[in-house]
Coordinates of C-alpha atoms in Angstrom, one line a residue:
X280 CA 99.1 124.3 80.7
X281 CA 95.5 122.8 81.4
X282 CA 94.5 121.2 84.5
X283 CA 94.5 117.7 82.7
X284 CA 97.5 118.6 81.2
X285 CA 98.8 119.2 84.9
X286 CA 97.1 116.3 86.6
X287 CA 98.6 114.0 84.1
X288 CA 102.3 115.2 84.7
X289 CA 102.1 115.3 88.2
X290 CA 100.7 111.8 88.1
X291 CA 103.4 110.5 85.8
X292 CA 106.2 112.4 88.2
X293 CA 104.3 110.7 91.2
X294 CA 104.9 107.2 89.8
X295 CA 108.4 108.0 89.0
X296 CA 109.3 109.2 92.2
X297 CA 107.8 105.8 93.9
X298 CA 109.3 103.7 91.5
X299 CA 113.0 105.4 92.4
X300 CA 112.4 104.8 95.9
X301 CA 110.4 102.2 97.1
X302 CA 111.4 98.7 97.3
X303 CA 108.3 97.8 99.2
X304 CA 110.0 96.9 102.5
X305 CA 109.6 98.9 106.0
X306 CA 110.0 102.2 106.4
X307 CA 111.0 104.3 109.3
X308 CA 106.7 105.5 109.2
X309 CA 105.3 102.4 107.0
X310 CA 105.3 99.0 107.2
X311 CA 106.3 96.2 104.4
X312 CA 102.5 95.5 103.8
X313 CA 101.7 99.6 103.3
X314 CA 104.4 99.9 101.4
X315 CA 103.5 97.1 98.9
X316 CA 99.7 97.9 98.9
X317 CA 100.6 101.6 98.1
X318 CA 103.0 100.5 95.2
X319 CA 100.5 97.9 93.9
X320 CA 97.6 100.5 93.6
X321 CA 100.1 103.2 92.0
X322 CA 101.4 100.8 89.3
X323 CA 97.7 99.7 88.4
X324 CA 96.9 103.1 88.3
X325 CA 99.7 104.5 85.7
X326 CA 99.1 101.2 83.7
X327 CA 95.6 102.0 83.1
X328 CA 95.5 105.8 82.5
X329 CA 99.4 106.3 80.8
X330 CA 100.3 103.1 79.3
X331 CA 103.0 104.6 76.9
X332 CA 104.4 106.3 79.7
X333 CA 104.3 103.5 82.2
X334 CA 106.4 101.4 79.6
X335 CA 108.6 104.4 79.2
X336 CA 109.9 104.4 82.8
X337 CA 111.8 101.3 81.7
X338 CA 114.2 103.7 80.3
X339 CA 114.6 105.7 83.7
X340 CA 116.4 104.9 86.6
X341 CA 113.5 103.0 88.7
X342 CA 114.8 100.4 91.0
X343 CA 115.3 96.9 90.2
X344 CA 112.1 96.1 92.1
X345 CA 109.9 98.2 90.2
X346 CA 111.4 98.0 86.8
X347 CA 110.4 93.9 87.5
X348 CA 106.9 95.1 88.5
X349 CA 106.4 97.2 85.2
X350 CA 108.0 94.2 83.1
X351 CA 105.4 91.9 84.4
X352 CA 102.3 94.4 84.1
X353 CA 103.0 95.0 80.8
X354 CA 103.3 91.5 79.8
X355 CA 100.2 90.6 81.7
X356 CA 97.8 93.0 80.3
X357 CA 99.1 92.6 76.4
X358 CA 96.0 92.2 75.1
X359 CA 95.2 95.9 76.0
X360 CA 97.7 97.4 74.0
X361 CA 98.0 98.3 70.3
X362 CA 100.4 96.8 67.6
X363 CA 102.5 99.4 67.9
X364 CA 102.5 99.9 72.0
X365 CA 103.3 96.2 71.8
X366 CA 106.2 96.3 69.7
X367 CA 108.1 99.4 71.4
X368 CA 107.1 97.5 74.8
X369 CA 108.6 94.2 73.7
X370 CA 112.3 96.2 72.5
X371 CA 112.0 98.3 76.3
X372 CA 111.3 95.0 78.0
X373 CA 114.1 93.3 76.3
X374 CA 116.4 96.1 77.0
X375 CA 115.6 96.5 80.2
X376 CA 115.9 93.1 81.4
X377 CA 119.8 92.8 80.2
X378 CA 120.3 95.5 82.8
X379 CA 118.7 93.6 85.8
X380 CA 120.8 91.4 87.6
X381 CA 119.9 87.5 86.7
X382 CA 118.2 86.7 89.8
X383 CA 115.7 89.2 89.2
X384 CA 115.0 88.5 86.1
X385 CA 114.5 84.7 86.9
X386 CA 112.2 86.2 89.8
X387 CA 110.1 87.7 86.6
X388 CA 109.9 84.6 84.7
X389 CA 108.8 82.7 88.1
X390 CA 106.1 85.5 88.7
X391 CA 104.9 85.1 85.1
X392 CA 104.6 81.2 85.4
X393 CA 102.3 81.7 88.7
X394 CA 99.6 84.0 87.0
X395 CA 99.8 81.8 84.2
X396 CA 101.1 84.4 81.7
X397 CA 102.5 82.2 78.5
X398 CA 101.5 84.0 75.0
X399 CA 103.7 84.1 72.2
X400 CA 105.7 87.0 73.0
X401 CA 106.4 86.3 76.5
X402 CA 107.7 83.2 75.5
X403 CA 109.9 85.1 72.7
X404 CA 111.2 87.3 75.7
X405 CA 112.1 84.4 78.0
X406 CA 113.8 82.8 75.1
X407 CA 115.9 85.3 74.2
X408 CA 116.9 86.0 77.5
X409 CA 118.2 83.1 78.6
X410 CA 119.8 82.3 75.0
X411 CA 121.7 85.6 75.5
X412 CA 123.1 84.3 78.8
X413 CA 126.8 84.1 78.6
X414 CA 127.5 80.5 80.8
X415 CA 124.1 78.5 80.7
X416 CA 126.1 75.7 82.8
X417 CA 126.7 78.5 85.5
X418 CA 123.1 79.7 85.6
X419 CA 122.2 75.8 86.0
X420 CA 124.3 75.7 89.3
X421 CA 123.3 78.8 90.6
X422 CA 119.8 79.3 89.6
X423 CA 119.2 76.0 89.1
X424 CA 115.4 75.9 90.3
X425 CA 114.7 79.3 88.4
X426 CA 116.5 78.0 85.1
X427 CA 114.1 75.0 85.4
X428 CA 111.2 76.8 85.6
X429 CA 111.9 79.2 82.8
X430 CA 112.6 76.3 80.7
X431 CA 109.5 74.4 81.5
X432 CA 107.4 77.6 81.0
X433 CA 108.8 78.8 77.9
X434 CA 109.3 75.3 76.5
X435 CA 112.9 76.2 76.0
X436 CA 115.7 73.9 74.4
X437 CA 118.6 73.7 76.9
X438 CA 122.1 73.1 75.7
X439 CA 124.1 69.7 76.3
X440 CA 124.4 68.7 79.9
X441 CA 122.6 71.7 81.1
X442 CA 119.2 70.0 80.5
X443 CA 120.8 66.8 82.2
X444 CA 121.9 68.5 85.3
X445 CA 118.5 70.3 85.9
X446 CA 116.1 67.7 85.3
X447 CA 118.4 64.2 86.0
X448 CA 121.6 65.3 87.4
X449 CA 122.3 61.8 89.3
X450 CA 122.2 60.0 85.9
X451 CA 125.2 60.8 84.7
X452 CA 128.8 59.5 86.3
X453 CA 130.9 62.5 85.1
X454 CA 129.9 65.9 83.6
X455 CA 132.4 67.4 80.9
X456 CA 131.6 71.0 82.1
X457 CA 133.8 71.8 85.1
X458 CA 131.3 73.5 86.8
X459 CA 128.6 70.9 86.3
X460 CA 131.4 68.3 87.3
X461 CA 132.3 70.4 90.3
X462 CA 128.7 70.8 91.6
X463 CA 128.5 67.1 90.9
X464 CA 131.2 66.2 93.2
X465 CA 130.5 68.8 96.1
X466 CA 127.4 66.7 96.9
X467 CA 130.3 63.9 98.6
X468 CA 133.3 65.9 98.2
X469 CA 133.9 69.0 100.6
X470 CA 136.9 70.1 98.3
X471 CA 134.9 70.7 95.2
X472 CA 132.8 73.3 97.2
X473 CA 135.2 75.9 96.7
X474 CA 135.0 75.4 93.0
X475 CA 131.5 76.8 93.0
X476 CA 129.9 80.3 93.6
X477 CA 129.0 81.1 97.1
X478 CA 125.6 81.1 97.3
X479 CA 125.5 77.3 95.9
X480 CA 128.5 76.3 97.9
X481 CA 126.9 78.2 101.2
X482 CA 124.3 75.3 101.3
X483 CA 126.0 72.4 100.6
X484 CA 128.7 73.6 103.2
X485 CA 125.9 73.8 105.6
X486 CA 125.0 70.0 104.5
X487 CA 128.4 68.9 105.1
X488 CA 128.6 70.5 108.8
X489 CA 131.9 72.8 107.5
X490 CA 133.0 75.5 110.5
X491 CA 131.5 79.0 109.3
X492 CA 135.3 80.4 109.5
X493 CA 137.0 77.8 107.4
X494 CA 134.1 78.2 104.5
X495 CA 134.3 81.8 104.3
X496 CA 138.4 81.5 104.2
X497 CA 138.2 79.2 101.6
X498 CA 135.3 80.6 99.3
X499 CA 137.0 83.9 99.6
X500 CA 138.4 84.1 96.3
X501 CA 135.5 83.4 94.9
X502 CA 133.3 86.1 96.3
X503 CA 131.7 88.7 93.9
X504 CA 131.7 92.7 95.4
X505 CA 128.2 93.0 96.5
X506 CA 129.1 89.4 98.4
X507 CA 131.8 90.8 100.2
X508 CA 129.7 94.1 100.9
X509 CA 127.2 91.8 102.7
X510 CA 129.9 89.3 104.4
X511 CA 132.0 91.9 105.9
X512 CA 130.2 91.6 109.5
X513 CA 130.0 88.1 109.2
X514 CA 134.4 87.9 108.6
X515 CA 134.6 90.3 111.6
X516 CA 132.7 88.0 113.9
X517 CA 134.3 84.6 112.7
X518 CA 138.1 86.6 112.6
X519 CA 138.2 85.6 108.7
X520 CA 141.0 88.1 106.1
X521 CA 140.4 87.6 102.8
X522 CA 136.6 89.1 102.6
X523 CA 137.6 93.1 102.6
X524 CA 135.5 94.5 99.9
X525 CA 137.5 96.7 97.1
X526 CA 136.7 100.1 98.3
X527 CA 138.4 101.5 94.9
X528 CA 135.8 99.9 92.5
X529 CA 132.7 100.1 95.1
X530 CA 129.8 102.3 93.9
X531 CA 129.3 105.5 95.8
X532 CA 126.0 104.6 97.8
X533 CA 126.9 101.3 98.7
X534 CA 130.5 102.4 100.0
X535 CA 128.7 105.1 102.0
X536 CA 126.2 102.1 103.5
X537 CA 129.4 100.6 104.2
X538 CA 131.2 103.2 105.8
X539 CA 128.3 103.9 108.3
X540 CA 128.2 100.1 109.2
X541 CA 131.7 100.7 110.8
X542 CA 132.2 101.6 114.3
X543 CA 133.2 105.4 114.4
X544 CA 136.3 104.8 116.1
X545 CA 137.1 102.6 113.1
X546 CA 135.9 104.9 111.1
X547 CA 138.1 107.7 112.5
X548 CA 141.2 104.9 112.7
X549 CA 140.3 104.7 108.7
X550 CA 139.7 108.1 107.7
X551 CA 141.9 108.7 105.1
X552 CA 141.2 105.5 103.4
X553 CA 137.8 105.6 103.5
X554 CA 137.1 109.5 102.6
X555 CA 139.8 108.9 99.5
X556 CA 137.4 106.0 98.6
X557 CA 134.5 107.9 98.7
X558 CA 135.5 111.0 96.9
X559 CA 137.1 108.5 94.1
X560 CA 133.7 106.9 93.7
X561 CA 132.1 110.5 93.7
X562 CA 134.5 111.5 90.9
X563 CA 133.7 108.1 88.9
X564 CA 129.6 109.3 89.1
X565 CA 130.0 112.8 88.5
X566 CA 131.9 111.7 85.3
X567 CA 132.2 115.1 82.8
X568 CA 129.9 117.3 85.0
X569 CA 132.5 117.1 87.7
X570 CA 133.1 121.1 88.7
X571 CA 130.2 122.5 86.7
X572 CA 127.5 123.4 89.1
X573 CA 128.7 126.2 90.2
X574 CA 128.2 127.4 94.0
X575 CA 126.3 124.6 95.7
X576 CA 125.1 124.2 99.4
X577 CA 123.4 121.0 100.5
X578 CA 121.3 120.3 103.4
X579 CA 121.7 117.1 104.4
X580 CA 119.1 115.2 107.0
X581 CA 120.8 113.0 109.8
X582 CA 117.8 113.1 112.3
X583 CA 117.0 109.8 113.9
X584 CA 114.7 109.0 111.3
X585 CA 117.7 108.8 108.7
X586 CA 118.1 105.4 110.8
X587 CA 115.7 104.0 108.4
X588 CA 114.3 100.6 109.2
X589 CA 115.6 97.1 110.1
X590 CA 115.1 95.9 106.4
X591 CA 116.7 99.2 105.3
X592 CA 119.3 100.2 107.8
X593 CA 120.6 103.6 107.6
X594 CA 119.7 103.9 104.2
X595 CA 118.4 107.5 104.2
X596 CA 121.5 108.6 106.1
X597 CA 123.8 106.3 103.3
X598 CA 122.0 108.4 100.3
X599 CA 122.5 111.7 102.1
X600 CA 126.1 110.9 102.9
X601 CA 127.1 110.1 99.3
X602 CA 125.4 112.7 98.0
X603 CA 127.5 115.0 100.2
X604 CA 130.6 113.8 98.3
X605 CA 128.7 113.7 94.8
X606 CA 127.7 117.5 95.4
X607 CA 131.5 118.2 96.1
X608 CA 132.7 116.4 93.2
X609 CA 130.1 118.3 91.0
X610 CA 130.2 121.8 92.6
X611 CA 132.7 124.4 92.0
X612 CA 132.2 125.7 95.4
X613 CA 130.8 123.3 98.0
X614 CA 129.3 123.6 101.5
X615 CA 127.6 120.8 103.3
X616 CA 125.1 121.5 106.4
X617 CA 124.1 118.6 108.2
X618 CA 121.0 119.3 110.8
X619 CA 123.0 117.9 113.8
X620 CA 126.3 116.8 112.8
X621 CA 129.7 119.5 112.8
X622 CA 133.3 118.2 111.5
X623 CA 133.9 115.4 109.6
X624 CA 131.0 114.2 107.8
X625 CA 132.5 110.6 107.9
X626 CA 131.6 110.2 111.5
X627 CA 127.6 111.3 110.9
X628 CA 125.4 109.3 112.9
X629 CA 121.4 109.6 113.2
X630 CA 120.1 111.5 116.2
X631 CA 117.9 114.2 117.1
X632 CA 114.9 115.8 115.4
X633 CA 114.5 117.1 111.9
X634 CA 115.0 121.0 111.7
X635 CA 115.1 121.7 108.5
X636 CA 114.1 125.4 108.9
X637 CA 117.3 126.7 110.6
X638 CA 119.5 124.9 108.3
X639 CA 117.9 125.6 105.3
X640 CA 118.2 129.3 106.3
X641 CA 121.7 129.4 106.6
X642 CA 122.1 127.6 103.5
X643 CA 120.0 130.6 101.9
X644 CA 122.2 132.9 103.3
X645 CA 125.0 132.3 101.2
X646 CA 123.0 132.6 98.0
X647 CA 124.0 129.6 96.2
X648 CA 123.4 129.0 92.7
X649 CA 121.7 125.7 93.9
X650 CA 120.3 124.4 97.0
X651 CA 119.8 120.9 97.6
X652 CA 118.1 119.0 100.2
X653 CA 118.3 115.8 101.2
X654 CA 115.7 114.4 103.6
X655 CA 112.9 112.3 104.2
X656 CA 110.6 115.7 104.3
X657 CA 109.3 115.0 107.7
X658 CA 110.0 119.0 109.1
X659 CA 109.2 118.7 112.7
X660 CA 111.4 120.9 115.0
X661 CA 109.0 122.9 114.6
X662 CA 106.3 121.6 112.2
X663 CA 106.2 123.5 108.8
X664 CA 109.0 126.0 109.2
X665 CA 111.1 124.9 106.2
X666 CA 107.9 125.2 104.2
X667 CA 107.4 129.0 105.3
X668 CA 111.0 130.0 104.9
X669 CA 111.0 128.2 101.3
X670 CA 107.5 130.3 100.4
X671 CA 109.0 133.3 101.7
X672 CA 112.4 132.9 99.8
X673 CA 110.5 132.1 96.5
X674 CA 107.8 134.8 96.6
X675 CA 109.5 137.7 98.3
X676 CA 113.3 137.2 98.5
X677 CA 114.0 135.2 95.4
X678 CA 111.2 135.7 93.0
X679 CA 113.2 135.4 89.9
X680 CA 114.7 131.8 91.1
X681 CA 118.3 133.1 90.8
X682 CA 118.9 130.2 93.4
X683 CA 117.6 126.7 92.2
X684 CA 116.2 124.7 95.2
X685 CA 115.9 120.9 94.7
X686 CA 114.6 118.4 97.7
X687 CA 115.8 114.7 96.9
X688 CA 113.7 112.3 99.2
X689 CA 115.1 108.7 99.7
X690 CA 111.9 107.5 101.4
X691 CA 108.5 106.6 99.7
X692 CA 105.4 107.8 101.7
X693 CA 102.8 105.4 101.6
X694 CA 100.0 107.0 102.4
X695 CA 100.0 109.8 100.0
X696 CA 101.4 107.7 96.9
X697 CA 104.7 109.9 96.4
X698 CA 107.8 111.3 98.3
X699 CA 106.7 113.5 101.3
X700 CA 107.0 116.9 100.2
X701 CA 108.8 120.0 101.6
X702 CA 107.0 122.9 100.2
X703 CA 104.7 123.9 97.3
X704 CA 106.8 125.2 94.3
X705 CA 109.8 123.6 95.8
X706 CA 110.8 120.4 93.4
X707 CA 110.7 117.0 95.1
X708 CA 112.1 114.0 93.5
X709 CA 112.5 110.7 94.8
X710 CA 116.1 109.0 95.2
X711 CA 117.4 105.6 95.6
X712 CA 121.2 105.9 94.8
X713 CA 123.0 109.6 95.2
X714 CA 125.1 108.6 91.7
X715 CA 121.6 109.4 89.9
X716 CA 121.1 112.6 91.4
X717 CA 122.2 114.5 88.5
X718 CA 119.9 112.8 86.3
X719 CA 116.9 113.3 89.0
X720 CA 117.7 117.0 89.2
X721 CA 116.5 117.2 85.5
X722 CA 113.6 115.3 86.3
X723 CA 112.9 117.6 88.8
X724 CA 111.4 120.7 86.8
X725 CA 108.5 118.5 85.8
X726 CA 107.3 118.2 89.4
X727 CA 106.6 121.9 90.2
X728 CA 104.5 122.5 87.0
X729 CA 106.8 124.8 85.4
X730 CA 107.4 122.3 82.3
X731 CA 104.3 120.9 80.8
X732 CA 102.9 117.6 79.9
X733 CA 104.2 117.5 76.1
X734 CA 107.9 118.6 77.7
X735 CA 107.6 115.6 79.6
X736 CA 106.3 113.5 76.9
X737 CA 109.4 114.6 74.7
X738 CA 111.7 113.8 77.8
X739 CA 110.7 110.6 78.2
X740 CA 110.8 109.6 74.7
X741 CA 114.4 111.2 74.5
X742 CA 115.1 108.9 77.3
X743 CA 114.2 105.7 75.5
X744 CA 115.6 106.3 72.4
X745 CA 118.9 106.7 74.2
X746 CA 118.1 103.9 76.5
X747 CA 117.3 101.7 73.3
X748 CA 120.3 102.7 71.3
X749 CA 122.9 102.1 74.2
X750 CA 121.3 98.6 75.1
X751 CA 121.2 97.6 71.7
X752 CA 124.6 98.4 70.7
X753 CA 125.8 96.7 73.6
X754 CA 123.9 93.5 72.5

């Protein structure tokens, strides 16, 4: 592989790592401002140098923030693209917007308006997405301001009473659409609040001065799974029943975050219930790959830095815990080694320094088929020991690479525009949700230079084709 191709390969993998892990929020070692500045630069750099590959990342498991940034940047710079590029980008943008939650898409539309981006293709994308929404009246209530901004910006005709409720809602004495009528009545009738989505009803409940406990009890049947998760602590404080999340359907990493938010005595009391839910979620995530990974050993970081930050509380530890159960489902023979914790992983908590070297030695003594390391990569007890262990293992003890080693890092390092790496020659990829680990391991081979730039292009082209086929089949 030529030097130019190697640099290009490293650049694209670096961007994918950042787009998976960074949400431009404060991390343990960097501020939100540093995260945003670093991420903005990286987007501009990859967009300017590898436009086709930049667009192709919409087909990967990049997080919602970065997917929205890619969409905005492609539309903002449409004049710089060829006709063929614009056609492919249009399909990718439309397909990716269908996978994003509505509030994120409306955020993209607001950003487009703020930037004054209103070309024909942008209007068509906004029109097609809004037209495809299953319930415009619901959007007119829950995303009222955002829908009105999109309608004005793209000159959208709105059906029936939807336009009226957005721009002249006081005029009608009654709406025929039930949710619009409930929203109108809720301004003066407290009972109508409980017919509305939680986020809408919450603001109106505050206006009416309704007690928080009474409001939560009444709105509980209308809560979504995500709202139930966010309100767990609130419900406990106000002693409200009926807000418990459905453990049987929760995604793996979200479930791990919930488990870690519970006091350790409660985790111990509910051990069978929580462990069963985590294992069931892991089996759903593993799907047909369950039991196919052979002997797997994981080194999992539960050091103090795994506590994350005030805005991403315990996120790195939640990813490690979720990965523990996912690898248990994927492996035929699994061993999980935490840096400090011994015993039931359900009781893990962040404490102590990051001494990866010794635990990696413990893992390699078992000579597994796969070694997976989940850590922010800041090996400091002593510094650099893990890198030296891995170097000697690769060069002297396992030169034929019988053991596959992958480092999954859930934390973006704003200073290096990448996730922090443990050692040269060891694949390091960013991870946000443990559910994506199997796909990320596939991407890991491009992070070490063992696969060429042409292979990376083919890999991305294949992912784009599969992504578009899947989304267009659904639509």
